[in-house]
C-alpha positions as semicolon CSV with decimal commas, in nm:
position;residue;x (nm);y (nm);z (nm)
1;M;-8,374;-13,781;-7,613
2;E;-8,556;-13,489;-7,728
3;N;-8,483;-13,114;-7,620
4;I;-8,756;-12,941;-7,453
5;T;-8,804;-12,561;-7,360
6;I;-8,805;-12,387;-7,030
7;K;-9,173;-12,316;-7,124
8;D;-9,246;-12,677;-7,150
9;I;-9,069;-12,725;-6,795
10;V;-9,253;-12,445;-6,600
11;T;-9,606;-12,546;-6,763
12;S;-9,568;-12,894;-6,661
13;A;-9,450;-12,791;-6,294
14;L;-9,786;-12,540;-6,313
15;D;-9,990;-12,840;-6,404
16;K;-9,878;-13,018;-6,097
17;I;-9,906;-12,779;-5,863
18;E;-10,273;-12,751;-6,006
19;I;-10,338;-13,069;-5,959
20;A;-10,218;-13,087;-5,593
21;L;-10,416;-12,787;-5,511
22;S;-10,738;-12,896;-5,682
23;P;-11,029;-12,960;-5,459
24;K;-11,114;-13,286;-5,598
25;Q;-10,771;-13,400;-5,456
26;D;-10,762;-13,199;-5,131
27;G;-11,121;-13,237;-5,018
28;L;-11,482;-13,075;-5,076
29;Y;-11,473;-12,717;-5,035
30;P;-11,830;-12,515;-4,981
31;Y;-11,645;-12,197;-4,984
32;K;-11,293;-12,081;-5,119
33;D;-11,115;-12,080;-4,805
34;A;-10,851;-12,381;-4,784
35;W;-10,912;-12,414;-4,422
36;L;-11,282;-12,507;-4,444
37;N;-11,246;-12,811;-4,692
38;F;-11,374;-13,132;-4,597
39;Q;-11,118;-13,367;-4,643
40;K;-11,163;-13,765;-4,730
41;G;-11,178;-13,988;-4,415
42;Q;-11,218;-13,707;-4,146
43;L;-11,464;-13,654;-3,873
44;C;-11,575;-13,268;-3,903
45;V;-11,817;-13,140;-3,608
46;L;-12,025;-12,839;-3,658
47;A;-12,197;-12,710;-3,322
48;S;-12,391;-12,426;-3,197
49;P;-12,663;-12,341;-2,932
50;R;-12,989;-12,509;-3,028
51;C;-13,169;-12,333;-3,270
52;G;-12,837;-12,163;-3,358
53;G;-12,820;-12,195;-3,705
54;K;-12,619;-12,490;-3,767
55;S;-12,885;-12,703;-4,001
56;N;-12,945;-12,399;-4,215
57;L;-12,544;-12,367;-4,253
58;A;-12,524;-12,721;-4,320
59;L;-12,830;-12,707;-4,587
60;N;-12,624;-12,434;-4,729
61;W;-12,282;-12,645;-4,768
62;I;-12,487;-12,923;-4,934
63;R;-12,657;-12,676;-5,193
64;Q;-12,320;-12,541;-5,266
65;L;-12,163;-12,881;-5,283
66;A;-12,456;-13,077;-5,469
67;V;-12,620;-12,819;-5,687
68;C;-12,320;-12,596;-5,770
69;Q;-12,041;-12,835;-5,788
70;R;-12,244;-13,150;-5,857
71;R;-12,062;-13,321;-5,570
72;P;-12,292;-13,585;-5,449
73;C;-12,419;-13,562;-5,075
74;G;-12,558;-13,763;-4,822
75;L;-12,789;-13,631;-4,507
76;F;-12,897;-13,818;-4,213
77;T;-13,177;-13,617;-4,011
78;C;-13,248;-13,861;-3,759
79;G;-13,593;-13,708;-3,741
80;T;-13,495;-13,379;-3,632
81;L;-13,609;-13,231;-3,978
82;D;-13,876;-13,375;-4,207
83;G;-13,846;-13,389;-4,580
84;A;-14,071;-13,083;-4,591
85;A;-13,853;-12,878;-4,370
86;I;-13,575;-12,993;-4,582
87;G;-13,723;-12,895;-4,903
88;G;-13,867;-12,582;-4,794
89;R;-13,537;-12,447;-4,634
90;L;-13,336;-12,571;-4,978
91;L;-13,604;-12,388;-5,190
92;A;-13,573;-12,053;-4,999
93;Q;-13,186;-12,076;-5,008
94;E;-13,220;-12,158;-5,393
95;S;-13,480;-11,939;-5,525
96;G;-13,426;-11,627;-5,281
97;I;-13,787;-11,646;-5,195
98;N;-13,902;-11,580;-4,822
99;F;-13,912;-11,919;-4,647
100;F;-14,262;-11,791;-4,468
101;S;-14,396;-11,732;-4,816
102;I;-14,297;-12,057;-4,916
103;K;-14,446;-12,242;-4,602
104;T;-14,778;-12,064;-4,656
105;G;-14,813;-12,028;-5,014
106;M;-14,849;-11,681;-5,000
107;M;-14,638;-11,545;-5,318
108;N;-14,738;-11,401;-5,661
109;I;-14,683;-11,553;-5,984
110;E;-14,323;-11,448;-6,036
111;N;-14,232;-11,581;-5,722
112;F;-14,395;-11,907;-5,795
113;N;-14,205;-11,914;-6,147
114;N;-13,855;-11,875;-5,947
115;L;-13,969;-12,131;-5,697
116;E;-14,053;-12,392;-5,978
117;A;-13,698;-12,285;-6,178
118;A;-13,546;-12,341;-5,822
119;A;-13,719;-12,659;-5,783
120;K;-13,608;-12,809;-6,130
121;K;-13,240;-12,747;-6,005
122;L;-13,275;-12,911;-5,671
123;C;-13,474;-13,218;-5,813
124;D;-13,139;-13,242;-6,037
125;A;-12,888;-13,228;-5,733
126;P;-12,727;-13,552;-5,608
127;I;-12,898;-13,503;-5,238
128;F;-12,959;-13,845;-5,091
129;V;-13,181;-13,781;-4,753
130;N;-13,225;-14,065;-4,488
131;E;-13,497;-13,976;-4,217
132;T;-13,489;-14,273;-4,017
133;P;-13,520;-14,181;-3,662
134;N;-13,357;-14,365;-3,352
135;I;-13,108;-14,529;-3,609
136;S;-12,854;-14,776;-3,459
137;F;-12,510;-14,700;-3,582
138;A;-12,518;-15,052;-3,770
139;D;-12,832;-14,928;-3,960
140;F;-12,625;-14,579;-4,036
141;T;-12,321;-14,765;-4,149
142;A;-12,534;-14,993;-4,371
143;F;-12,722;-14,696;-4,528
144;A;-12,414;-14,477;-4,546
145;T;-12,219;-14,731;-4,714
146;D;-12,482;-14,745;-4,964
147;M;-12,497;-14,393;-5,033
148;V;-12,105;-14,404;-5,103
149;Q;-12,118;-14,733;-5,316
150;E;-12,443;-14,708;-5,490
151;K;-12,511;-14,327;-5,506
152;N;-12,144;-14,233;-5,504
153;A;-12,192;-13,992;-5,215
154;Q;-11,876;-13,795;-5,161
155;I;-11,962;-13,653;-4,818
156;I;-12,245;-13,731;-4,551
157;F;-12,407;-13,493;-4,301
158;I;-12,573;-13,614;-3,983
159;D;-12,797;-13,370;-3,812
160;D;-12,748;-13,421;-3,535
161;L;-12,524;-13,627;-3,338
162;D;-12,701;-13,568;-3,038
163;S;-12,988;-13,795;-3,120
164;M;-12,761;-14,072;-3,253
165;F;-12,432;-14,270;-3,160
166;E;-12,403;-14,209;-2,802
167;G;-12,060;-14,323;-2,726
168;D;-11,964;-14,408;-3,079
169;V;-11,778;-14,082;-3,202
170;N;-11,486;-14,276;-3,251
171;E;-11,678;-14,552;-3,441
172;L;-11,827;-14,270;-3,656
173;K;-11,432;-14,135;-3,731
174;T;-11,327;-14,481;-3,834
175;L;-11,610;-14,518;-4,080
176;A;-11,536;-14,177;-4,238
177;K;-11,167;-14,365;-4,261
178;D;-11,352;-14,696;-4,407
179;L;-11,576;-14,532;-4,652
180;D;-11,304;-14,272;-4,755
181;I;-11,519;-13,950;-4,749
182;P;-11,559;-13,675;-4,498
183;I;-11,826;-13,725;-4,228
184;V;-11,990;-13,364;-4,100
185;A;-12,183;-13,418;-3,776
186;L;-12,392;-13,139;-3,622
187;T;-12,417;-13,099;-3,249
188;T;-12,576;-12,875;-2,975
189;I;-12,354;-12,692;-2,727
190;P;-12,471;-12,469;-2,431
191;P;-12,624;-12,128;-2,524
192;D;-12,409;-11,848;-2,643
193;N;-12,333;-11,681;-2,295
194;V;-11,951;-11,621;-2,380
195;D;-11,803;-11,403;-2,618
196;R;-11,631;-11,670;-2,816
197;P;-11,717;-12,035;-2,763
198;S;-11,450;-12,259;-2,743
199;L;-11,383;-12,644;-2,713
200;E;-11,438;-12,644;-2,361
201;S;-11,810;-12,543;-2,474
202;F;-11,868;-12,914;-2,505
203;S;-11,844;-12,935;-2,115
204;S;-11,890;-13,295;-2,029
205;R;-11,871;-13,421;-2,404
206;L;-11,505;-13,342;-2,424
207;I;-11,461;-13,651;-2,610
208;V;-11,643;-13,531;-2,921
209;P;-11,368;-13,254;-3,003
210;R;-11,102;-13,452;-2,897
211;I;-11,192;-13,751;-3,128
212;A;-11,299;-13,517;-3,434
213;D;-11,065;-13,395;-3,692
214;K;-11,217;-13,049;-3,734
215;V;-11,430;-12,883;-3,501
216;L;-11,627;-12,579;-3,631
217;L;-11,821;-12,353;-3,392
218;L;-12,108;-12,127;-3,528
219;H;-12,157;-11,827;-3,298
220;Q;-12,441;-11,596;-3,284
221;K;-12,512;-11,699;-3,656
222;T;-12,239;-11,425;-3,793
223;L;-11,911;-11,597;-3,700
224;L;-11,778;-11,953;-3,777
225;L;-11,488;-12,051;-3,556
226;C;-11,279;-12,312;-3,639
227;A;-11,161;-12,425;-3,301
228;K;-10,952;-12,740;-3,426
229;N;-10,800;-12,840;-3,766
230;S;-10,605;-13,133;-3,738
231;S;-10,493;-13,102;-4,113
232;G;-10,405;-12,713;-4,111
233;T;-10,446;-12,378;-3,992
234;S;-10,745;-12,259;-3,752
235;C;-10,944;-11,933;-3,866
236;D;-11,247;-11,744;-3,822
237;M;-11,503;-11,684;-4,095
238;R;-11,728;-11,386;-4,100
239;L;-12,072;-11,512;-4,212
240;Q;-12,413;-11,292;-4,326
241;F;-12,751;-11,462;-4,243
242;N;-13,056;-11,367;-4,425
243;P;-13,376;-11,495;-4,184
244;K;-13,595;-11,454;-4,485
245;T;-13,429;-11,708;-4,706
246;L;-13,219;-11,884;-4,429
247;E;-12,925;-11,841;-4,653
248;Y;-12,554;-11,781;-4,514
249;F;-12,314;-11,536;-4,727
250;Y;-11,948;-11,521;-4,691
251;V;-11,858;-11,166;-4,564
252;K;-11,489;-11,101;-4,672
């Protein structure tokens, strides 16, 4: 047997550790914090009060994954957001141009040129949207399976859980396992009338956080709380929200 050096041994060990820690192995990371990764076969719930910012945060994650990391993403809006709203919000986040200016067309030539550049990047991004209203679980399963098998979607977002799958949360978790991808479902909790929302904020729908593998609570658009994480630690993340571009930034 050929002699090897300690350098070869250490290098090989580091390579194996790097592979084990790779996001491609463990999950999808919209940010670098390991606790926020979305792991294959898991159901994650993102909750906030109505108009609490969860849709914008989810679109921010989709942009990070699909545009920046080239990870194909699926999005089911169930009629809550139409294509124009999704496109406008993603354009604002990608270009840094005021969302109101994009909606009204009130912008100068420089802004329009930036908007065109952002549009080109988004058009090339692997984002697949389904806007079917009042979709049945059977139809959702068929469309989601097609996204995974035909489009290679690596994660699926649902906006929002309240308008579909009533009583079928367990089936949704089973589907995530069957498709071997993370499914992130957005849902609504009562208004922020407490200092810190918790799993009890789901009140009569406690089955949702009980079944989910991960539960994230967006509090006043500035704090992301991890109320449950079956595969790791539970932490908090400070966020900064830009109301003009609808973009979130991670505050260290």
